[in-house]
Short mmCIF file of C-alpha atoms in Angstrom, two decimals:
data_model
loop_
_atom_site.label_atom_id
_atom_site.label_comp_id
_atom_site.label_asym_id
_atom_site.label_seq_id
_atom_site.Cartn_x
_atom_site.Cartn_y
_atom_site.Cartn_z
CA UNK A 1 84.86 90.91 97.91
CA UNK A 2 88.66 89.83 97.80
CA UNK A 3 91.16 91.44 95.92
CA UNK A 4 91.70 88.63 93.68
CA UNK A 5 88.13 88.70 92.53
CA UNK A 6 88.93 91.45 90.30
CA UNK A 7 91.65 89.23 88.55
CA UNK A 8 88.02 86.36 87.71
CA UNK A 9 86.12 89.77 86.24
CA UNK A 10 89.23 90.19 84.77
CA UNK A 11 89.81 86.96 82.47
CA UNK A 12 89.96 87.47 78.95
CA UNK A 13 90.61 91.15 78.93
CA UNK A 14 93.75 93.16 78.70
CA UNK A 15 95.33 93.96 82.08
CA UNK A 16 98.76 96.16 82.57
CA UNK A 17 101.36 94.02 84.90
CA UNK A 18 104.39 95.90 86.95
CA UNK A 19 106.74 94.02 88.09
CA UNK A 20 109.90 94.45 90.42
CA UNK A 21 112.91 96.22 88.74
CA UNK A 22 110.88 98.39 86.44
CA UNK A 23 110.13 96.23 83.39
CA UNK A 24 105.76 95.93 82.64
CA UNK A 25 103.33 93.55 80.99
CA UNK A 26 100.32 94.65 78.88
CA UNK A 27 98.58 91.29 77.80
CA UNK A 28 95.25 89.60 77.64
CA UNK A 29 94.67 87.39 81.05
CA UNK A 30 94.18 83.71 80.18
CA UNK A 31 94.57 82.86 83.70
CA UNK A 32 95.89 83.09 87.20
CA UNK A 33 96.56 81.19 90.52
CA UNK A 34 96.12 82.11 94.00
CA UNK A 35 99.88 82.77 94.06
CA UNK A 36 99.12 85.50 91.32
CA UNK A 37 101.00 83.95 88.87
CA UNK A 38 99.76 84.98 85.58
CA UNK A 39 98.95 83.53 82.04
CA UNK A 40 99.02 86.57 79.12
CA UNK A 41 98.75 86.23 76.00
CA UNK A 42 99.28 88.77 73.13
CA UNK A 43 101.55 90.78 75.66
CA UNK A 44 104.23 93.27 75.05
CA UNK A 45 107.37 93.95 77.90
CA UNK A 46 107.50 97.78 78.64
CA UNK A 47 111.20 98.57 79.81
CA UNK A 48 112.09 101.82 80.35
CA UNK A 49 109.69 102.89 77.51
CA UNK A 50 110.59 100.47 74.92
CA UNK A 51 107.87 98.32 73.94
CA UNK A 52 108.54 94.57 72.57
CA UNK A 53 105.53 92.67 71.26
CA UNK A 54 105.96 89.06 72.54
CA UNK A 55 104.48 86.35 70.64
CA UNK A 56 102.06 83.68 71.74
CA UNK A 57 101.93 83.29 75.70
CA UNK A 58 104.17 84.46 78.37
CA UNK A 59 103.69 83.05 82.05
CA UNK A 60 104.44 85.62 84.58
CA UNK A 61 105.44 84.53 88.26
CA UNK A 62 104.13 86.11 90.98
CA UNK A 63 106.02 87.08 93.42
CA UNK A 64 108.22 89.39 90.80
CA UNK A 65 104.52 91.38 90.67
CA UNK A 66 104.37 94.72 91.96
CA UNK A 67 100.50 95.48 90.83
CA UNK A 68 97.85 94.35 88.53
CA UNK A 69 96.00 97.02 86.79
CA UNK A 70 92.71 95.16 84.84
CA UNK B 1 92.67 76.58 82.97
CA UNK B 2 95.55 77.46 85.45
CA UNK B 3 98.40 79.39 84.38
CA UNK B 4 100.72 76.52 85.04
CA UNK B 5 98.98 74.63 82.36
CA UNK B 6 100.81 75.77 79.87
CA UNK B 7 103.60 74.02 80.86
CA UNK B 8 102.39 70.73 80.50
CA UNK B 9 101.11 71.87 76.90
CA UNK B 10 104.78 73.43 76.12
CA UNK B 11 106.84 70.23 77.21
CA UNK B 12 109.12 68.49 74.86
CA UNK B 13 108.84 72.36 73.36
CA UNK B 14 111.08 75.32 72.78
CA UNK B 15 110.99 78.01 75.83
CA UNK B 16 112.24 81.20 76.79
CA UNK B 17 112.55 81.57 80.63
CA UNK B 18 114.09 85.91 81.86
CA UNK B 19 115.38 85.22 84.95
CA UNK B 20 116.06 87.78 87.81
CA UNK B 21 119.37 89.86 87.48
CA UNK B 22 118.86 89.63 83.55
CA UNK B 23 120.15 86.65 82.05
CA UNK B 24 117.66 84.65 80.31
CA UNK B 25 117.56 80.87 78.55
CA UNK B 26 116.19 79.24 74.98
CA UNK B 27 115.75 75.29 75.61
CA UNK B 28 113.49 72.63 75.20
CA UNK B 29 111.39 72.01 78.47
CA UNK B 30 112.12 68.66 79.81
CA UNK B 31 109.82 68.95 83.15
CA UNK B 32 109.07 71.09 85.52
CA UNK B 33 107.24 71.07 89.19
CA UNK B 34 104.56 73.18 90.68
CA UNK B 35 108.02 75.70 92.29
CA UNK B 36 108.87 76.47 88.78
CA UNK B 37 112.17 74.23 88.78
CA UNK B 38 112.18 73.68 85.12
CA UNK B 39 114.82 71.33 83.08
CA UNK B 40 116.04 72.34 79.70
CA UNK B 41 117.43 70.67 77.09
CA UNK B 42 119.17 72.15 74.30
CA UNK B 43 119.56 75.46 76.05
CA UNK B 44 121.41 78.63 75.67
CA UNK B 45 121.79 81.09 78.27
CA UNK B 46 121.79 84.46 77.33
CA UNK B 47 122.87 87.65 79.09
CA UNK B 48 123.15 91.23 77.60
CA UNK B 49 122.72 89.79 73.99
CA UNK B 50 125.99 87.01 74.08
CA UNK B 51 124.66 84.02 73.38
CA UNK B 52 126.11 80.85 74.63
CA UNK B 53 125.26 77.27 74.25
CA UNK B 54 124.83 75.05 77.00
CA UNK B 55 125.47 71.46 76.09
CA UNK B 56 122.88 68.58 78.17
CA UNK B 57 119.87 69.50 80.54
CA UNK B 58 120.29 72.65 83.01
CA UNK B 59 117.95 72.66 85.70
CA UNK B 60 116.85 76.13 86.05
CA UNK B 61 115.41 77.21 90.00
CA UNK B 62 111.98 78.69 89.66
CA UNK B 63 112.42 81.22 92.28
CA UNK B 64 114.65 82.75 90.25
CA UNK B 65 112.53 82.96 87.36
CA UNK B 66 110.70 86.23 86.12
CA UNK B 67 108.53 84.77 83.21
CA UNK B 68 108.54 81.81 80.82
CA UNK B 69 107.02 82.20 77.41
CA UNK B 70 106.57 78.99 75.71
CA UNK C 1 92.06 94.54 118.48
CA UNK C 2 94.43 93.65 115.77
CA UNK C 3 96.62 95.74 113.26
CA UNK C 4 94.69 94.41 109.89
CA UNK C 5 91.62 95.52 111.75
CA UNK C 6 91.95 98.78 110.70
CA UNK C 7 91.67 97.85 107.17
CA UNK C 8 88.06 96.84 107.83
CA UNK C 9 87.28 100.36 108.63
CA UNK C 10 89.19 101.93 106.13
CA UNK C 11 87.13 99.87 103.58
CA UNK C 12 85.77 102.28 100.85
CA UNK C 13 87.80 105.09 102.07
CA UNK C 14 91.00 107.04 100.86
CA UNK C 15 94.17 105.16 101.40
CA UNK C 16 97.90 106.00 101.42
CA UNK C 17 100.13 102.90 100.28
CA UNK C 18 104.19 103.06 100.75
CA UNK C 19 105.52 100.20 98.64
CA UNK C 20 109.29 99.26 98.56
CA UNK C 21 111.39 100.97 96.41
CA UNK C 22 110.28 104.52 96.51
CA UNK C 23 106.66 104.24 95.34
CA UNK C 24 103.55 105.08 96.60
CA UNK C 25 99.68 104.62 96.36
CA UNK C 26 96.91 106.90 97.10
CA UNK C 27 93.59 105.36 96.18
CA UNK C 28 89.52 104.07 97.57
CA UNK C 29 90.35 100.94 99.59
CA UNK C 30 87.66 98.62 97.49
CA UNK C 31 89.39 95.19 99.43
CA UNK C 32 92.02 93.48 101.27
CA UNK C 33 93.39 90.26 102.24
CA UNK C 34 95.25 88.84 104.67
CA UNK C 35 98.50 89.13 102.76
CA UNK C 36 97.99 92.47 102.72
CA UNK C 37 96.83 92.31 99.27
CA UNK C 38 95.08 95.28 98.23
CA UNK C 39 92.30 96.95 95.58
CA UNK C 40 92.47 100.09 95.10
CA UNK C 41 90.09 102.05 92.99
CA UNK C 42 90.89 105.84 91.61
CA UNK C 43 94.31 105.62 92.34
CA UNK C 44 96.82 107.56 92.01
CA UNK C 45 100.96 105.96 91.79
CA UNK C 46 103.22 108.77 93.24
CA UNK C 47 106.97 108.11 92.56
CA UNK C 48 109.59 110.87 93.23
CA UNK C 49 106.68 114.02 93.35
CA UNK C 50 105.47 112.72 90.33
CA UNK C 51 101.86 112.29 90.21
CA UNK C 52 99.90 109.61 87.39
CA UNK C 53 96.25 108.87 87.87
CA UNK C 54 95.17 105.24 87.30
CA UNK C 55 92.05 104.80 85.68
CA UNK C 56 90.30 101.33 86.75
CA UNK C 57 91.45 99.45 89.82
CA UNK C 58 94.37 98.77 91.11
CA UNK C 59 95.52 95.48 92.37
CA UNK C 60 98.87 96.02 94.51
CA UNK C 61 100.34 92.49 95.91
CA UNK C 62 101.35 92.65 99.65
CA UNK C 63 104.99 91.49 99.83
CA UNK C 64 105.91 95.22 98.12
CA UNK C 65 103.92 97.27 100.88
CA UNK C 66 105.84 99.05 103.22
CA UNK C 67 102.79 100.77 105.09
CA UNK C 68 99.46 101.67 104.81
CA UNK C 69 97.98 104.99 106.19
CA UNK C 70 94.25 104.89 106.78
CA UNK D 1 109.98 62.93 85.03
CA UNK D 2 110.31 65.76 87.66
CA UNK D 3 113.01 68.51 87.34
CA UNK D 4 114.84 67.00 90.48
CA UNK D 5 114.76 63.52 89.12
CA UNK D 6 117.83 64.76 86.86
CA UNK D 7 119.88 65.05 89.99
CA UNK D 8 119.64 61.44 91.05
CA UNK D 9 120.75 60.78 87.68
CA UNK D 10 123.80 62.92 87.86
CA UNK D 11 124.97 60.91 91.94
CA UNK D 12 128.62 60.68 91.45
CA UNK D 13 129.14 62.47 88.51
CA UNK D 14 130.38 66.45 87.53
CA UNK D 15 127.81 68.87 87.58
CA UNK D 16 128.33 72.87 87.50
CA UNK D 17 125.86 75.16 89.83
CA UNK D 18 125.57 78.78 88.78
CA UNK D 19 125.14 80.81 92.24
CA UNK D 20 123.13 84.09 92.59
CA UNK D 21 125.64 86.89 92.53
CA UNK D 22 128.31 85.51 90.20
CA UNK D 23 129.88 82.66 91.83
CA UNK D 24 129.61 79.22 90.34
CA UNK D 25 131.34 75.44 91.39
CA UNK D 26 131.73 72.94 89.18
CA UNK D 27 132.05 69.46 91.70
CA UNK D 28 131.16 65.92 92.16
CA UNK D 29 127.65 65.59 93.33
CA UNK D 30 127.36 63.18 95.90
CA UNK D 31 124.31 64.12 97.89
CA UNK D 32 121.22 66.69 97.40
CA UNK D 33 117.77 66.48 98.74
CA UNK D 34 114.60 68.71 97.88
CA UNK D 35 115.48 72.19 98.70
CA UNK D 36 118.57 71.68 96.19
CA UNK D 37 120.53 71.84 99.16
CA UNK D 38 123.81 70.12 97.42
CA UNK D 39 126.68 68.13 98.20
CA UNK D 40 129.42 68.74 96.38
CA UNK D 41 132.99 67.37 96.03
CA UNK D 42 137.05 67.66 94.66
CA UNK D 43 134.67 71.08 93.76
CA UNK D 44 136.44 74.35 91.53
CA UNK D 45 135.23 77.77 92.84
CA UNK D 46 135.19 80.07 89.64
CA UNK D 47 134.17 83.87 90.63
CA UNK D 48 134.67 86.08 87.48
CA UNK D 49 137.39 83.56 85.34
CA UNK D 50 139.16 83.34 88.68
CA UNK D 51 139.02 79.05 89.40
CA UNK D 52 140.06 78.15 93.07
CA UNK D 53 140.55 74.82 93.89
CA UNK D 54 138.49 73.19 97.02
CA UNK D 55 139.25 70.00 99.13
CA UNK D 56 137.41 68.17 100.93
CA UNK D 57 133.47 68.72 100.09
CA UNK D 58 131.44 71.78 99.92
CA UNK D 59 127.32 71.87 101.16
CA UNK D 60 126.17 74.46 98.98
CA UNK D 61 122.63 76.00 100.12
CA UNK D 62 119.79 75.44 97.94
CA UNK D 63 118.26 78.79 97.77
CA UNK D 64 121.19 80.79 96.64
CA UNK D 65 121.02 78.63 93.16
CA UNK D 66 119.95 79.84 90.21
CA UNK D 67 120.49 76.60 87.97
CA UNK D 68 122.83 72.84 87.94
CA UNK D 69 123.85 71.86 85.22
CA UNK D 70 124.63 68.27 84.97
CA UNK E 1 109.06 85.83 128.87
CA UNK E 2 108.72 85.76 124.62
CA UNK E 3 110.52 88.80 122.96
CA UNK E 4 106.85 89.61 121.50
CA UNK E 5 105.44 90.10 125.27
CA UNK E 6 107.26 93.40 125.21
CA UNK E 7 104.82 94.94 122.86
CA UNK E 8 101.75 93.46 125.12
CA UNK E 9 103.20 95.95 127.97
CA UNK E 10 103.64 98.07 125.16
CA UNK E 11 99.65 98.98 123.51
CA UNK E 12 99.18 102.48 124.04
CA UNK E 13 103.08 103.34 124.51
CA UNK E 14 104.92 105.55 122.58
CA UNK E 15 107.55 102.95 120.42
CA UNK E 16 109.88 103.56 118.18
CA UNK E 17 110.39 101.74 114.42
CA UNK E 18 113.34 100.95 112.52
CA UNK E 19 112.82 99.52 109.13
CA UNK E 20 114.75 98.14 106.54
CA UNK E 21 115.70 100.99 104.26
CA UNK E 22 116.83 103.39 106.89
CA UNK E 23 113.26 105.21 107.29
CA UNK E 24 112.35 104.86 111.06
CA UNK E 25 108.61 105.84 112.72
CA UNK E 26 107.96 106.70 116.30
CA UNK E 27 104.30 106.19 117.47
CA UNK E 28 102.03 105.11 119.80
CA UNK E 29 101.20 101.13 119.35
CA UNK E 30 97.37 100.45 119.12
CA UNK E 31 97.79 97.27 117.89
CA UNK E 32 100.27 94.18 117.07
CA UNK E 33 100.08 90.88 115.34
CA UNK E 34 102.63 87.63 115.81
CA UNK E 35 104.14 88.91 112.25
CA UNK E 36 104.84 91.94 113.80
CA UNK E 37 102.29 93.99 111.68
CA UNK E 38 102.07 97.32 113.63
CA UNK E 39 99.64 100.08 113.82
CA UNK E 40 100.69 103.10 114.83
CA UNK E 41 98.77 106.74 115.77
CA UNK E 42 100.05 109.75 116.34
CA UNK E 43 103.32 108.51 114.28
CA UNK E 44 105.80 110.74 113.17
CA UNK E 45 108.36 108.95 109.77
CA UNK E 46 111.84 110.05 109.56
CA UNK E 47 114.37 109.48 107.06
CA UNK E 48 117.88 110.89 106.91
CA UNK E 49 116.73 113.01 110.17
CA UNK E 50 113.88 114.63 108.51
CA UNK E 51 110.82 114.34 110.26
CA UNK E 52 107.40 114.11 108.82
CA UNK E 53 104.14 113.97 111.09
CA UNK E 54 101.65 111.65 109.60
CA UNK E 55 98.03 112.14 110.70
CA UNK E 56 95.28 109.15 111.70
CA UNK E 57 96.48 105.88 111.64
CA UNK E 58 99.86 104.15 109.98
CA UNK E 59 99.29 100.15 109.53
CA UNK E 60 103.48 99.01 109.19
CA UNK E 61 103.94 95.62 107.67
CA UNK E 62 106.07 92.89 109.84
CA UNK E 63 108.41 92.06 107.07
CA UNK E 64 109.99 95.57 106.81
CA UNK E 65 110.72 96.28 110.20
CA UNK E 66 114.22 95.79 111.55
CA UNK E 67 113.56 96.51 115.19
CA UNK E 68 111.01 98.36 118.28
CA UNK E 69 112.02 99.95 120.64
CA UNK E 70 108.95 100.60 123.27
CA UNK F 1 123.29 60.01 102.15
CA UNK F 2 121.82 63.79 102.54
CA UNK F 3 123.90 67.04 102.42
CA UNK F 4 123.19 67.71 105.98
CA UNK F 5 124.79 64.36 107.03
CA UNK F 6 127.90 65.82 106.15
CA UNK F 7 127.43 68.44 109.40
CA UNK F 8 127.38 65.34 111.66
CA UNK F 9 130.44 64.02 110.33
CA UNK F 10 131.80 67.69 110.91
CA UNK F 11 130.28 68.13 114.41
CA UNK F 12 133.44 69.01 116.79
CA UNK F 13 135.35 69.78 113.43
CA UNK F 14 136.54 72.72 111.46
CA UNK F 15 134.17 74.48 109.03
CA UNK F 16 134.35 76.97 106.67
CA UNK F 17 131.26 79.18 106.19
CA UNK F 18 130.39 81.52 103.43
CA UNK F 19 128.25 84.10 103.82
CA UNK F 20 125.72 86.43 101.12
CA UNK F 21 127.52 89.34 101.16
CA UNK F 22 131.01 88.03 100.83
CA UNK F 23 131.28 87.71 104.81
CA UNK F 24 132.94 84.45 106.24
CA UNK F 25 134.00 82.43 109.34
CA UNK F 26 136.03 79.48 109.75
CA UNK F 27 135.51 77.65 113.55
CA UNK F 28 134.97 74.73 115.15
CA UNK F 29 130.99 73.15 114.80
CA UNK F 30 129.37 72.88 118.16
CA UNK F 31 125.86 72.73 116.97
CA UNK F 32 123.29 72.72 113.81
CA UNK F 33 120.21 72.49 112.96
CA UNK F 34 117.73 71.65 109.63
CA UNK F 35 117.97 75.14 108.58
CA UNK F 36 121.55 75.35 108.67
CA UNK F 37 121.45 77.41 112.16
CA UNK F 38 125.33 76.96 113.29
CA UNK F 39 126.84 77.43 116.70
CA UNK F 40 130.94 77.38 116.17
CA UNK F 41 133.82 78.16 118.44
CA UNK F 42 136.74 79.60 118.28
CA UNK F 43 135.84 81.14 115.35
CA UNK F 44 137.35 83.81 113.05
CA UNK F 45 135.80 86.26 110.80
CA UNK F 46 137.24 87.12 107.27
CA UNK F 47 136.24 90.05 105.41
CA UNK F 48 137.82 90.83 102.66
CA UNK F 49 140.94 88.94 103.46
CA UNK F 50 141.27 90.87 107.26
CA UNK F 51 141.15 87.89 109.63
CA UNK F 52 139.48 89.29 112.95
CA UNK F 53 139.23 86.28 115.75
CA UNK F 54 136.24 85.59 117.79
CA UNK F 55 136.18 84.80 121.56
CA UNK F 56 133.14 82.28 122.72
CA UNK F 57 130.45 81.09 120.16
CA UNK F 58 128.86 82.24 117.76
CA UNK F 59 125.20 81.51 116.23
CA UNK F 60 125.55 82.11 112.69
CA UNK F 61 121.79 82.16 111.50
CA UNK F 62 121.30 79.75 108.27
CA UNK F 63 119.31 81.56 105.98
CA UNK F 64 122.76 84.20 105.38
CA UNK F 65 124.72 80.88 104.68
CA UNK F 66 126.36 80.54 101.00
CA UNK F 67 128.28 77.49 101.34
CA UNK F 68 129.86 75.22 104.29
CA UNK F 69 132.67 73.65 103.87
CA UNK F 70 133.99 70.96 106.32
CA UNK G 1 123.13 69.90 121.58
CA UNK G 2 120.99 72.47 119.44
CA UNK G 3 122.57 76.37 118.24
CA UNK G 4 119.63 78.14 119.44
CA UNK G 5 120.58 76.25 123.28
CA UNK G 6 123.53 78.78 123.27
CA UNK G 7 120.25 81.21 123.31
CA UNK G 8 119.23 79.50 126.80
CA UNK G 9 122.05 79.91 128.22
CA UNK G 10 122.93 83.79 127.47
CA UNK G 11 119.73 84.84 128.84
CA UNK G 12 120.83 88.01 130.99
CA UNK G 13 123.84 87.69 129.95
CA UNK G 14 125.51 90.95 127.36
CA UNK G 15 125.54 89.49 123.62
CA UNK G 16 126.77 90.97 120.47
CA UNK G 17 123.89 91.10 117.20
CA UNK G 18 125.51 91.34 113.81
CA UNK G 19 122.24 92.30 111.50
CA UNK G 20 122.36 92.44 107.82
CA UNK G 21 123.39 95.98 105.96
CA UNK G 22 126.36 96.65 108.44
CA UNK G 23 124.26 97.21 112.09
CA UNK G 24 125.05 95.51 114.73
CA UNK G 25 124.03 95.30 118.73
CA UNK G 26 125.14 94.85 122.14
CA UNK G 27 122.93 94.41 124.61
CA UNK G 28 121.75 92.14 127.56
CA UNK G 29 119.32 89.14 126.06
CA UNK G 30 116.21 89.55 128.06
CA UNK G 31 114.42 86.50 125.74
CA UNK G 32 114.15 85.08 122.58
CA UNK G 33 111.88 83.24 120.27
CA UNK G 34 112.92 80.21 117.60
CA UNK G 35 112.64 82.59 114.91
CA UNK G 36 115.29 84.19 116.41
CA UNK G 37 113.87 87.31 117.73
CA UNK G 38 115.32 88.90 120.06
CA UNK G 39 114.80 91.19 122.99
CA UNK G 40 117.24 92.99 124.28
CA UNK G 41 118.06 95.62 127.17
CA UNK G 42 120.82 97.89 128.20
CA UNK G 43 121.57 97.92 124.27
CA UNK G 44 124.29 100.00 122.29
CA UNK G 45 123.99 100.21 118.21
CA UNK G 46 126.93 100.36 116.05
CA UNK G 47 126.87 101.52 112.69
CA UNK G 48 130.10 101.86 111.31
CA UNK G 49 131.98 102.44 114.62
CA UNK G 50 129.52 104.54 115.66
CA UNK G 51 127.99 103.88 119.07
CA UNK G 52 124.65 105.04 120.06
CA UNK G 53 123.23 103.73 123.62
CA UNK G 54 119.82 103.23 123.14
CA UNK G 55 117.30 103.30 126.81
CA UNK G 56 114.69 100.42 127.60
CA UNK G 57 114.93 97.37 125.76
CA UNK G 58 114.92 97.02 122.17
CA UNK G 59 113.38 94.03 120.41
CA UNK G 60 115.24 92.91 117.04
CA UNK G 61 113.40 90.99 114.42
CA UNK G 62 115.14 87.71 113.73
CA UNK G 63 114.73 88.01 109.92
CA UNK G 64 117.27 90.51 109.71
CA UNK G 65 120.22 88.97 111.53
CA UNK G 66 123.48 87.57 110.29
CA UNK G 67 124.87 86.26 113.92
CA UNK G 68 124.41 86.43 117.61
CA UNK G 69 127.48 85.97 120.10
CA UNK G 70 127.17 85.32 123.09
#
């Protein structure tokens, strides 16, 4: 097993997102690449405790990923 | 589906792209490229809530970009 | 022998994971890559003394590790 | 169309490049190639409202842009 | 000679670490990779001149490390 | 005509270099390569406006550059 | 002529190391690589005026280097 495998099991379920400076995902994974860029959809940003639901998609990049928590 | 997809589904089509450092733009997505390099049209840049509009295309450099949400 | 061949042997085991920025990783070493990406199952995210369980699995991306303590 | 593709549409003409860390130029482009490695001339240093004139050209380096705006 | 030959004559050596960040770890060096991955036993991490034994193993990534001194 | 073409032009020249971190030199351009590696002579360092002159060369590595100015 | 030739020709020969964050080095270069790591003996490190004379040789990553003079 790879770590990335867990990211396939993953698909279609909700998955929590950290990212560099502080600010977090929660969102539904429609998809992902080997460079763990990130499709979710139904997502709300977490910064600092404030929670904003975001509408439609939102397309994460990588490389501003901390961890992925499925 | 790759995450990237949804680009090709969102062009000609409002975006929001965060960037790193917290300034973020609203614009029309021209094209982009598998780096992330996207080109807006229409855009305005927006950092800590003051809006302003950009007039013509900016080409924004996708390793400076956090998320898009289409 | 080589430095990521320790990771072989730690697979299944307790882990320690340093990440940039002041945060750390204790969790069951479930897979690795190359990249040093990791999975990490009953983890627990330790930042400033401050202890939070994770419930799941944990996928942390390499570029943020620091070190990794068998 | 490709992001970059705007550039060879703006050869010869004014463009403004946002730097990371607050600096921008606004300057004649007359050369860039795919790393957005630019060539810039009769180019305007603005850091924080402050504009300083620059003769002679300026090779700005691609990967401390953020965006060009043509 | 390659700078990296002096961690060949190095395995089993007591080394010192300096990393980016300020935190340093002197060990002995089981193991190297061209990237400069490093595993360390017997390491001991200070930062700010206080010293903290770590027990077993301590896998360093490349990217972090400033310079070793064997 | 690329952006790097401007360095031959410059070769035996006068160059100012900006660095990240508001660090520059001004000195004469032995030597450069594709990733903007630059050996210059007689060079002086600026910081913050204090002028400190450089005997020999010096290798100024490219990925630190901001901008070059011939 | 290439910058890194300047390398060739300080082998054994004392060289100052200016790294990123404020460090810098003095030492005798004893080899280097073209990713500009270095390996140096007979070093001295200066932090803020600050000199500590460090025994054996010391090898510097390249990565985290501003300049070398020879």
């Amino acid at each position: 097993m790879r770590p990335l495998d867990v990211l396939q099991q993953s698909l279609h379920k909700r998955v929590l997102v950290e990212m560099k400076g502080g600010r977090s995902y929660r969102g539904v994974l429609d998809a992902y690449d080997q460079h763990l860029n990130l499709l979710l959809s139904a997502a709300e940003e977490v910064v600092k405790d404030e929670v904003t639901p975001r509408s439609g998609v939102t397309l994460v990049r990588g490389d501003s990923i901390v961890y992925i928590s499925p």
